[in-house]
mmCIF file of C-alpha atoms in Angstrom:
data_model
loop_
_atom_site.group_PDB
_atom_site.id
_atom_site.type_symbol
_atom_site.label_atom_id
_atom_site.label_comp_id
_atom_site.label_asym_id
_atom_site.label_seq_id
_atom_site.Cartn_x
_atom_site.Cartn_y
_atom_site.Cartn_z
ATOM 1 C CA MET A 1 6.808 39.706 -34.646
ATOM 2 C CA SER A 2 5.722 36.528 -36.353
ATOM 3 C CA ARG A 3 9.024 34.788 -35.543
ATOM 4 C CA ILE A 4 8.648 35.534 -31.835
ATOM 5 C CA ILE A 5 5.149 34.086 -31.793
ATOM 6 C CA ASP A 6 6.315 30.976 -33.651
ATOM 7 C CA ARG A 7 9.192 30.488 -31.207
ATOM 8 C CA LEU A 8 6.923 30.986 -28.212
ATOM 9 C CA LYS A 9 4.496 28.429 -29.621
ATOM 10 C CA LEU A 10 7.339 25.941 -29.959
ATOM 11 C CA VAL A 11 8.644 26.711 -26.471
ATOM 12 C CA PHE A 12 5.229 26.244 -24.886
ATOM 13 C CA LEU A 13 4.667 23.076 -26.896
ATOM 14 C CA GLY A 14 8.047 21.752 -25.736
ATOM 15 C CA VAL A 15 7.285 22.570 -22.096
ATOM 16 C CA PHE A 16 3.911 20.869 -22.432
ATOM 17 C CA VAL A 17 5.426 17.730 -23.963
ATOM 18 C CA LEU A 18 8.163 17.578 -21.315
ATOM 19 C CA SER A 19 5.615 17.932 -18.528
ATOM 20 C CA LEU A 20 3.528 15.129 -20.033
ATOM 21 C CA VAL A 21 6.586 12.882 -20.237
ATOM 22 C CA GLY A 22 7.463 13.749 -16.627
ATOM 23 C CA ILE A 23 3.981 12.950 -15.370
ATOM 24 C CA PHE A 24 3.896 9.657 -17.279
ATOM 25 C CA ALA A 25 7.350 8.702 -15.955
ATOM 26 C CA TYR A 26 6.267 9.463 -12.378
ATOM 27 C CA GLN A 27 3.160 7.318 -12.815
ATOM 28 C CA ALA A 28 5.145 4.446 -14.314
ATOM 29 C CA TYR A 29 7.989 4.618 -11.779
ATOM 30 C CA VAL A 30 6.140 5.398 -8.523
ATOM 31 C CA VAL A 31 2.361 5.074 -8.645
ATOM 32 C CA TRP A 32 1.691 1.970 -10.738
ATOM 33 C CA PRO A 33 4.116 -0.362 -8.913
ATOM 34 C CA ALA A 34 2.627 0.729 -5.572
ATOM 35 C CA GLU A 35 -0.909 0.080 -6.798
ATOM 36 C CA ARG A 36 0.049 -3.353 -8.143
ATOM 37 C CA CYS A 37 1.741 -4.275 -4.873
ATOM 38 C CA GLU A 38 -1.159 -3.171 -2.697
ATOM 39 C CA ALA A 39 -3.660 -4.910 -4.985
ATOM 40 C CA GLN A 40 -1.877 -8.191 -4.218
ATOM 41 C CA GLY A 41 -2.265 -7.521 -0.499
ATOM 42 C CA ASP A 42 1.417 -6.832 0.081
ATOM 43 C CA TRP A 43 3.110 -3.828 1.678
ATOM 44 C CA TRP A 44 4.732 -1.103 -0.432
ATOM 45 C CA ASP A 45 7.823 0.693 0.884
ATOM 46 C CA PRO A 46 8.151 3.972 -1.043
ATOM 47 C CA ASP A 47 11.630 4.754 0.319
ATOM 48 C CA GLY A 48 13.235 1.571 -0.959
ATOM 49 C CA ARG A 49 10.614 0.942 -3.664
ATOM 50 C CA VAL A 50 10.166 -2.602 -2.333
ATOM 51 C CA CYS A 51 7.045 -4.731 -2.422
ATOM 52 C CA ALA A 52 7.152 -6.921 0.678
ATOM 53 C CA ARG A 53 4.883 -9.638 1.945
ATOM 54 C CA PRO A 54 3.884 -9.315 5.615
ATOM 55 C CA VAL A 55 5.270 -12.112 7.785
ATOM 56 C CA LEU A 56 3.629 -13.212 11.004
ATOM 57 C CA ILE A 57 5.759 -13.659 14.108
ATOM 58 C CA SER A 58 4.339 -17.158 14.433
ATOM 59 C CA ASP A 59 5.798 -18.018 11.015
ATOM 60 C CA ILE A 60 9.256 -16.999 12.195
ATOM 61 C CA THR A 61 9.212 -18.565 15.673
ATOM 62 C CA GLY A 62 7.142 -21.629 14.847
ATOM 63 C CA ARG A 63 4.812 -20.967 17.769
ATOM 64 C CA THR A 64 1.080 -21.039 17.188
ATOM 65 C CA ILE A 65 -1.216 -18.275 18.253
ATOM 66 C CA PRO A 66 -3.340 -19.630 21.103
ATOM 67 C CA GLU A 67 -6.618 -18.116 19.970
ATOM 68 C CA ARG A 68 -8.709 -21.267 20.325
ATOM 69 C CA LYS A 69 -7.312 -22.077 23.794
ATOM 70 C CA ALA A 70 -7.953 -18.527 24.974
ATOM 71 C CA ALA A 71 -11.530 -18.629 23.683
ATOM 72 C CA GLU A 72 -12.178 -21.972 25.369
ATOM 73 C CA ALA A 73 -10.694 -20.747 28.651
ATOM 74 C CA ALA A 74 -12.836 -17.596 28.528
ATOM 75 C CA ALA A 75 -15.967 -19.651 27.860
ATOM 76 C CA ALA A 76 -15.150 -22.031 30.728
ATOM 77 C CA ALA A 77 -14.531 -19.108 33.085
ATOM 78 C CA ALA A 78 -17.832 -17.505 32.080
ATOM 79 C CA GLN A 79 -19.686 -20.763 32.636
ATOM 80 C CA ALA A 80 -18.072 -21.262 36.044
ATOM 81 C CA GLU A 81 -18.980 -17.697 37.027
ATOM 82 C CA ALA A 82 -22.562 -18.237 35.874
ATOM 83 C CA GLU A 83 -22.832 -21.465 37.895
ATOM 84 C CA LYS A 84 -21.400 -19.771 40.980
ATOM 85 C CA THR A 85 -23.822 -16.826 40.860
ATOM 86 C CA ALA A 86 -26.945 -18.828 39.893
ATOM 87 C CA PRO A 87 -29.301 -19.633 42.790
ATOM 88 C CA ALA A 88 -29.581 -23.314 43.713
ATOM 89 C CA PRO A 89 -33.071 -24.882 43.161
#
């Protein structure tokens, strides 16, 4: 009876050690690289295990995003509308 208990102790200890190694390997292979990548502000692709930097379309095409022009045009349109609807003194 004592031999069976000793063997079972060793089996359970072995299963425990293997599960710890498996969990540590998963953390080192999957979780930690993803956390490092996202901490840098990049995108993590879990399928290809690739850390990629987002690229704007304007970087590829060389065109600028017309945010300032759109804001100025909206302000000018709002001012023109306000002048049109304001009563004349």
